[in-house]
Amino acid sequence: MLSINKLIPQGRGLANVLLKRAATVELDWDVRQKSRFDATDSAGRALAVFLPRGSVVRGGDVLVAEDGSLIVVKAAQQAVMVVRHCAEHGSPFDLLRAAYHLGNRHVQLELQADRLLLEPDHVLADMLKQMHLLVSDEQVPFEPEAGAYAGGGHAQGRDHHHDHGDAHEHHDHDHGHEHHGHDHRHKH
């Protein structure tokens, strides 16, 4: 069994030619949100993944094995509920309202411009239908949002890192906005 204890988010810094040659492993969301799991890659190798506690593996991330080989993670297709607004009886704003209500219930959500994706739940499906939203069951890869407090999370292969450039570096400092009731000291 090949041991893995390193992850490179989205393969940052790796040459495309290396990623194209790498084995792949398809994992559903239930597995990818665990820091320890077993899997089999596209080369047929048994993998024992031991990442730091709290690690979340996203589609596009690269696992680094003890022998230095790379394994590109793909989000496996899985059963999800897809929620869309009803053009006849509503508006796209209804999706925003649904995301609000689902967020209050701490539901894992993948946000797209024209739909929401979530794991199947008949109680939530009924609630969403009562809100005049269209709910369908589909088999697609699922990449829920990382959440506001997740460290460096990325969803749907998008990299949410941003660079302020050399002109404005952030260090522990105060912007002089004391009246806003929140702290502006932060690090990048």
PDB file of C-alpha atoms in Angstrom:
ATOM      1  CA  MET A   1       0.000   0.000   0.000  1.00  0.00           C
ATOM      2  CA  LEU A   2       1.330   3.416  -1.001  1.00  0.00           C
ATOM      3  CA  SER A   3       1.326   5.949   1.850  1.00  0.00           C
ATOM      4  CA  ILE A   4       0.346   9.576   1.183  1.00  0.00           C
ATOM      5  CA  ASN A   5       0.695  12.436   3.653  1.00  0.00           C
ATOM      6  CA  LYS A   6       1.052  15.502   1.450  1.00  0.00           C
ATOM      7  CA  LEU A   7      -1.456  17.450  -0.636  1.00  0.00           C
ATOM      8  CA  ILE A   8      -0.745  20.243  -3.130  1.00  0.00           C
ATOM      9  CA  PRO A   9      -3.907  22.365  -3.534  1.00  0.00           C
ATOM     10  CA  GLN A  10      -4.854  22.429  -7.229  1.00  0.00           C
ATOM     11  CA  GLY A  11      -1.334  21.230  -8.098  1.00  0.00           C
ATOM     12  CA  ARG A  12       0.005  24.762  -7.605  1.00  0.00           C
ATOM     13  CA  GLY A  13       3.561  25.097  -8.846  1.00  0.00           C
ATOM     14  CA  LEU A  14       3.568  21.782 -10.717  1.00  0.00           C
ATOM     15  CA  ALA A  15       4.195  21.674 -14.458  1.00  0.00           C
ATOM     16  CA  ASN A  16       1.195  20.663 -16.574  1.00  0.00           C
ATOM     17  CA  VAL A  17       3.232  17.869 -18.168  1.00  0.00           C
ATOM     18  CA  LEU A  18       3.659  16.280 -14.712  1.00  0.00           C
ATOM     19  CA  LEU A  19      -0.047  16.537 -13.996  1.00  0.00           C
ATOM     20  CA  LYS A  20      -0.960  14.984 -17.354  1.00  0.00           C
ATOM     21  CA  ARG A  21       1.315  11.993 -16.645  1.00  0.00           C
ATOM     22  CA  ALA A  22       0.071  11.528 -13.085  1.00  0.00           C
ATOM     23  CA  ALA A  23      -2.312   8.794 -12.003  1.00  0.00           C
ATOM     24  CA  THR A  24      -5.783   9.919 -10.924  1.00  0.00           C
ATOM     25  CA  VAL A  25      -8.161   8.938  -8.163  1.00  0.00           C
ATOM     26  CA  GLU A  26     -11.907   9.613  -8.197  1.00  0.00           C
ATOM     27  CA  LEU A  27     -13.381  10.322  -4.787  1.00  0.00           C
ATOM     28  CA  ASP A  28     -16.845  11.407  -3.702  1.00  0.00           C
ATOM     29  CA  TRP A  29     -17.423  14.224  -1.235  1.00  0.00           C
ATOM     30  CA  ASP A  30     -17.892  11.929   1.759  1.00  0.00           C
ATOM     31  CA  VAL A  31     -14.361  10.579   1.297  1.00  0.00           C
ATOM     32  CA  ARG A  32     -12.747  13.895   0.315  1.00  0.00           C
ATOM     33  CA  GLN A  33     -13.780  15.585   3.559  1.00  0.00           C
ATOM     34  CA  LYS A  34     -11.881  12.992   5.610  1.00  0.00           C
ATOM     35  CA  SER A  35      -8.207  13.332   6.423  1.00  0.00           C
ATOM     36  CA  ARG A  36      -7.602   9.558   6.536  1.00  0.00           C
ATOM     37  CA  PHE A  37      -8.906   7.149   3.928  1.00  0.00           C
ATOM     38  CA  ASP A  38      -7.963   4.311   1.597  1.00  0.00           C
ATOM     39  CA  ALA A  39      -8.473   4.429  -2.165  1.00  0.00           C
ATOM     40  CA  THR A  40      -7.239   2.902  -5.420  1.00  0.00           C
ATOM     41  CA  ASP A  41      -5.745   5.099  -8.149  1.00  0.00           C
ATOM     42  CA  SER A  42      -6.048   4.756 -11.936  1.00  0.00           C
ATOM     43  CA  ALA A  43      -2.813   2.732 -12.009  1.00  0.00           C
ATOM     44  CA  GLY A  44      -4.409   0.161  -9.697  1.00  0.00           C
ATOM     45  CA  ARG A  45      -2.245   1.087  -6.691  1.00  0.00           C
ATOM     46  CA  ALA A  46      -3.751   0.886  -3.201  1.00  0.00           C
ATOM     47  CA  LEU A  47      -3.428   4.255  -1.459  1.00  0.00           C
ATOM     48  CA  ALA A  48      -3.404   4.937   2.278  1.00  0.00           C
ATOM     49  CA  VAL A  49      -3.999   8.663   2.739  1.00  0.00           C
ATOM     50  CA  PHE A  50      -2.967  10.253   6.047  1.00  0.00           C
ATOM     51  CA  LEU A  51      -3.378  14.041   5.829  1.00  0.00           C
ATOM     52  CA  PRO A  52      -3.345  16.495   8.743  1.00  0.00           C
ATOM     53  CA  ARG A  53      -6.598  16.427  10.725  1.00  0.00           C
ATOM     54  CA  GLY A  54      -9.216  18.762   9.275  1.00  0.00           C
ATOM     55  CA  SER A  55      -7.840  18.480   5.734  1.00  0.00           C
ATOM     56  CA  VAL A  56     -10.341  18.559   2.883  1.00  0.00           C
ATOM     57  CA  VAL A  57      -9.414  17.207  -0.524  1.00  0.00           C
ATOM     58  CA  ARG A  58     -10.870  19.030  -3.546  1.00  0.00           C
ATOM     59  CA  GLY A  59     -11.147  17.998  -7.171  1.00  0.00           C
ATOM     60  CA  GLY A  60      -7.934  19.146  -8.862  1.00  0.00           C
ATOM     61  CA  ASP A  61      -5.800  18.750  -5.746  1.00  0.00           C
ATOM     62  CA  VAL A  62      -2.670  16.616  -6.070  1.00  0.00           C
ATOM     63  CA  LEU A  63      -1.691  13.951  -3.567  1.00  0.00           C
ATOM     64  CA  VAL A  64       2.033  13.244  -3.194  1.00  0.00           C
ATOM     65  CA  ALA A  65       2.948   9.642  -2.349  1.00  0.00           C
ATOM     66  CA  GLU A  66       5.895   8.565  -0.203  1.00  0.00           C
ATOM     67  CA  ASP A  67       7.747   7.476  -3.372  1.00  0.00           C
ATOM     68  CA  GLY A  68       7.299  10.967  -4.900  1.00  0.00           C
ATOM     69  CA  SER A  69       4.607   9.950  -7.370  1.00  0.00           C
ATOM     70  CA  LEU A  70       1.693  12.306  -7.952  1.00  0.00           C
ATOM     71  CA  ILE A  71      -1.997  11.419  -7.925  1.00  0.00           C
ATOM     72  CA  VAL A  72      -4.498  13.974  -9.248  1.00  0.00           C
ATOM     73  CA  VAL A  73      -7.828  13.950  -7.400  1.00  0.00           C
ATOM     74  CA  LYS A  74     -11.036  14.062  -9.403  1.00  0.00           C
ATOM     75  CA  ALA A  75     -14.399  14.724  -7.795  1.00  0.00           C
ATOM     76  CA  ALA A  76     -16.434  11.589  -8.492  1.00  0.00           C
ATOM     77  CA  GLN A  77     -19.975  11.811  -9.769  1.00  0.00           C
ATOM     78  CA  GLN A  78     -22.432  11.243  -6.963  1.00  0.00           C
ATOM     79  CA  ALA A  79     -26.095  11.668  -6.170  1.00  0.00           C
ATOM     80  CA  VAL A  80     -26.976  15.315  -5.527  1.00  0.00           C
ATOM     81  CA  MET A  81     -30.077  17.477  -5.489  1.00  0.00           C
ATOM     82  CA  VAL A  82     -29.921  20.297  -8.014  1.00  0.00           C
ATOM     83  CA  VAL A  83     -32.049  23.330  -7.194  1.00  0.00           C
ATOM     84  CA  ARG A  84     -33.049  25.854  -9.857  1.00  0.00           C
ATOM     85  CA  HIS A  85     -35.430  28.772  -9.838  1.00  0.00           C
ATOM     86  CA  CYS A  86     -38.773  28.435 -11.598  1.00  0.00           C
ATOM     87  CA  ALA A  87     -38.904  30.882 -14.512  1.00  0.00           C
ATOM     88  CA  GLU A  88     -42.726  30.748 -14.496  1.00  0.00           C
ATOM     89  CA  HIS A  89     -43.335  31.369 -10.800  1.00  0.00           C
ATOM     90  CA  GLY A  90     -40.196  33.007  -9.485  1.00  0.00           C
ATOM     91  CA  SER A  91     -36.875  34.652 -10.190  1.00  0.00           C
ATOM     92  CA  PRO A  92     -33.161  33.903  -9.786  1.00  0.00           C
ATOM     93  CA  PHE A  93     -33.401  35.740  -6.437  1.00  0.00           C
ATOM     94  CA  ASP A  94     -35.236  32.662  -5.102  1.00  0.00           C
ATOM     95  CA  LEU A  95     -31.923  30.780  -5.232  1.00  0.00           C
ATOM     96  CA  LEU A  96     -30.358  33.395  -2.985  1.00  0.00           C
ATOM     97  CA  ARG A  97     -33.217  33.011  -0.515  1.00  0.00           C
ATOM     98  CA  ALA A  98     -32.821  29.203  -0.628  1.00  0.00           C
ATOM     99  CA  ALA A  99     -29.048  29.488  -0.031  1.00  0.00           C
ATOM    100  CA  TYR A 100     -29.783  31.662   3.000  1.00  0.00           C
ATOM    101  CA  HIS A 101     -32.212  29.117   4.493  1.00  0.00           C
ATOM    102  CA  LEU A 102     -29.920  26.173   3.741  1.00  0.00           C
ATOM    103  CA  GLY A 103     -26.949  28.027   5.215  1.00  0.00           C
ATOM    104  CA  ASN A 104     -28.906  28.589   8.420  1.00  0.00           C
ATOM    105  CA  ARG A 105     -29.208  24.798   8.591  1.00  0.00           C
ATOM    106  CA  HIS A 106     -25.444  24.405   7.986  1.00  0.00           C
ATOM    107  CA  VAL A 107     -26.078  22.435   4.794  1.00  0.00           C
ATOM    108  CA  GLN A 108     -23.029  21.832   2.566  1.00  0.00           C
ATOM    109  CA  LEU A 109     -23.767  23.725  -0.682  1.00  0.00           C
ATOM    110  CA  GLU A 110     -22.152  24.084  -4.052  1.00  0.00           C
ATOM    111  CA  LEU A 111     -23.079  27.478  -5.443  1.00  0.00           C
ATOM    112  CA  GLN A 112     -23.358  28.043  -9.163  1.00  0.00           C
ATOM    113  CA  ALA A 113     -24.719  31.075 -10.988  1.00  0.00           C
ATOM    114  CA  ASP A 114     -27.972  29.370 -11.952  1.00  0.00           C
ATOM    115  CA  ARG A 115     -28.328  26.538  -9.414  1.00  0.00           C
ATOM    116  CA  LEU A 116     -27.477  25.140  -5.993  1.00  0.00           C
ATOM    117  CA  LEU A 117     -26.224  21.606  -5.401  1.00  0.00           C
ATOM    118  CA  LEU A 118     -26.557  19.702  -2.142  1.00  0.00           C
ATOM    119  CA  GLU A 119     -26.581  16.162  -0.882  1.00  0.00           C
ATOM    120  CA  PRO A 120     -29.968  14.408  -1.130  1.00  0.00           C
ATOM    121  CA  ASP A 121     -32.382  15.072   1.728  1.00  0.00           C
ATOM    122  CA  HIS A 122     -36.130  14.602   1.274  1.00  0.00           C
ATOM    123  CA  VAL A 123     -37.027  17.067   4.057  1.00  0.00           C
ATOM    124  CA  LEU A 124     -34.944  19.817   2.431  1.00  0.00           C
ATOM    125  CA  ALA A 125     -36.332  18.895  -0.998  1.00  0.00           C
ATOM    126  CA  ASP A 126     -39.875  19.423   0.324  1.00  0.00           C
ATOM    127  CA  MET A 127     -38.917  22.775   1.875  1.00  0.00           C
ATOM    128  CA  LEU A 128     -37.339  23.945  -1.399  1.00  0.00           C
ATOM    129  CA  LYS A 129     -40.356  22.849  -3.441  1.00  0.00           C
ATOM    130  CA  GLN A 130     -42.608  24.820  -1.065  1.00  0.00           C
ATOM    131  CA  MET A 131     -40.432  27.832  -1.922  1.00  0.00           C
ATOM    132  CA  HIS A 132     -41.452  27.253  -5.598  1.00  0.00           C
ATOM    133  CA  LEU A 133     -38.000  26.032  -6.588  1.00  0.00           C
ATOM    134  CA  LEU A 134     -37.330  23.187  -8.996  1.00  0.00           C
ATOM    135  CA  VAL A 135     -35.519  20.245  -7.396  1.00  0.00           C
ATOM    136  CA  SER A 136     -34.053  17.381  -9.416  1.00  0.00           C
ATOM    137  CA  ASP A 137     -31.839  14.416  -8.588  1.00  0.00           C
ATOM    138  CA  GLU A 138     -28.664  14.155 -10.660  1.00  0.00           C
ATOM    139  CA  GLN A 139     -25.321  12.333 -10.716  1.00  0.00           C
ATOM    140  CA  VAL A 140     -22.562  14.978 -10.897  1.00  0.00           C
ATOM    141  CA  PRO A 141     -19.304  15.864  -9.117  1.00  0.00           C
ATOM    142  CA  PHE A 142     -20.013  17.755  -5.869  1.00  0.00           C
ATOM    143  CA  GLU A 143     -17.718  20.573  -4.640  1.00  0.00           C
ATOM    144  CA  PRO A 144     -19.405  22.451  -1.797  1.00  0.00           C
ATOM    145  CA  GLU A 145     -18.165  25.839  -0.684  1.00  0.00           C
ATOM    146  CA  ALA A 146     -15.305  25.724   1.787  1.00  0.00           C
ATOM    147  CA  GLY A 147     -16.936  28.223   4.141  1.00  0.00           C
ATOM    148  CA  ALA A 148     -15.836  31.624   5.321  1.00  0.00           C
ATOM    149  CA  TYR A 149     -13.525  30.296   8.010  1.00  0.00           C
ATOM    150  CA  ALA A 150     -11.914  27.430   6.086  1.00  0.00           C
ATOM    151  CA  GLY A 151      -8.209  27.957   5.621  1.00  0.00           C
ATOM    152  CA  GLY A 152      -7.446  28.671   1.979  1.00  0.00           C
ATOM    153  CA  GLY A 153     -10.401  26.669   0.712  1.00  0.00           C
ATOM    154  CA  HIS A 154     -11.175  26.402  -2.944  1.00  0.00           C
ATOM    155  CA  ALA A 155     -14.307  25.191  -4.610  1.00  0.00           C
ATOM    156  CA  GLN A 156     -14.935  23.875  -8.096  1.00  0.00           C
ATOM    157  CA  GLY A 157     -11.301  24.110  -8.989  1.00  0.00           C
ATOM    158  CA  ARG A 158     -11.302  27.871  -8.537  1.00  0.00           C
ATOM    159  CA  ASP A 159      -8.400  29.315  -6.623  1.00  0.00           C
ATOM    160  CA  HIS A 160      -9.647  31.913  -4.146  1.00  0.00           C
ATOM    161  CA  HIS A 161      -6.154  33.175  -3.260  1.00  0.00           C
ATOM    162  CA  HIS A 162      -5.685  36.809  -4.125  1.00  0.00           C
ATOM    163  CA  ASP A 163      -2.592  38.899  -4.407  1.00  0.00           C
ATOM    164  CA  HIS A 164      -2.427  42.531  -3.437  1.00  0.00           C
ATOM    165  CA  GLY A 165       0.862  42.994  -5.261  1.00  0.00           C
ATOM    166  CA  ASP A 166       3.915  44.775  -3.924  1.00  0.00           C
ATOM    167  CA  ALA A 167       2.202  48.129  -3.676  1.00  0.00           C
ATOM    168  CA  HIS A 168       0.054  47.150  -0.677  1.00  0.00           C
ATOM    169  CA  GLU A 169       1.325  44.423   1.596  1.00  0.00           C
ATOM    170  CA  HIS A 170      -0.812  43.403   4.554  1.00  0.00           C
ATOM    171  CA  HIS A 171       0.908  43.010   7.890  1.00  0.00           C
ATOM    172  CA  ASP A 172      -0.442  43.468  11.382  1.00  0.00           C
ATOM    173  CA  HIS A 173      -1.544  47.056  11.094  1.00  0.00           C
ATOM    174  CA  ASP A 174      -4.519  49.279  11.620  1.00  0.00           C
ATOM    175  CA  HIS A 175      -6.226  50.986   8.703  1.00  0.00           C
ATOM    176  CA  GLY A 176      -7.624  53.679  10.983  1.00  0.00           C
ATOM    177  CA  HIS A 177     -11.234  52.474  10.677  1.00  0.00           C
ATOM    178  CA  GLU A 178     -11.979  52.232  14.394  1.00  0.00           C
ATOM    179  CA  HIS A 179     -15.594  53.314  13.944  1.00  0.00           C
ATOM    180  CA  HIS A 180     -16.652  50.199  12.010  1.00  0.00           C
ATOM    181  CA  GLY A 181     -16.750  47.929  15.044  1.00  0.00           C
ATOM    182  CA  HIS A 182     -14.482  45.302  13.495  1.00  0.00           C
ATOM    183  CA  ASP A 183     -10.798  44.608  13.433  1.00  0.00           C
ATOM    184  CA  HIS A 184      -8.890  45.213  10.199  1.00  0.00           C
ATOM    185  CA  ARG A 185      -5.669  43.539  11.332  1.00  0.00           C
ATOM    186  CA  HIS A 186      -5.083  40.493   9.180  1.00  0.00           C
ATOM    187  CA  LYS A 187      -2.346  38.556   7.448  1.00  0.00           C
ATOM    188  CA  HIS A 188      -1.961  37.175   3.952  1.00  0.00           C
TER     189      HIS A 188
END
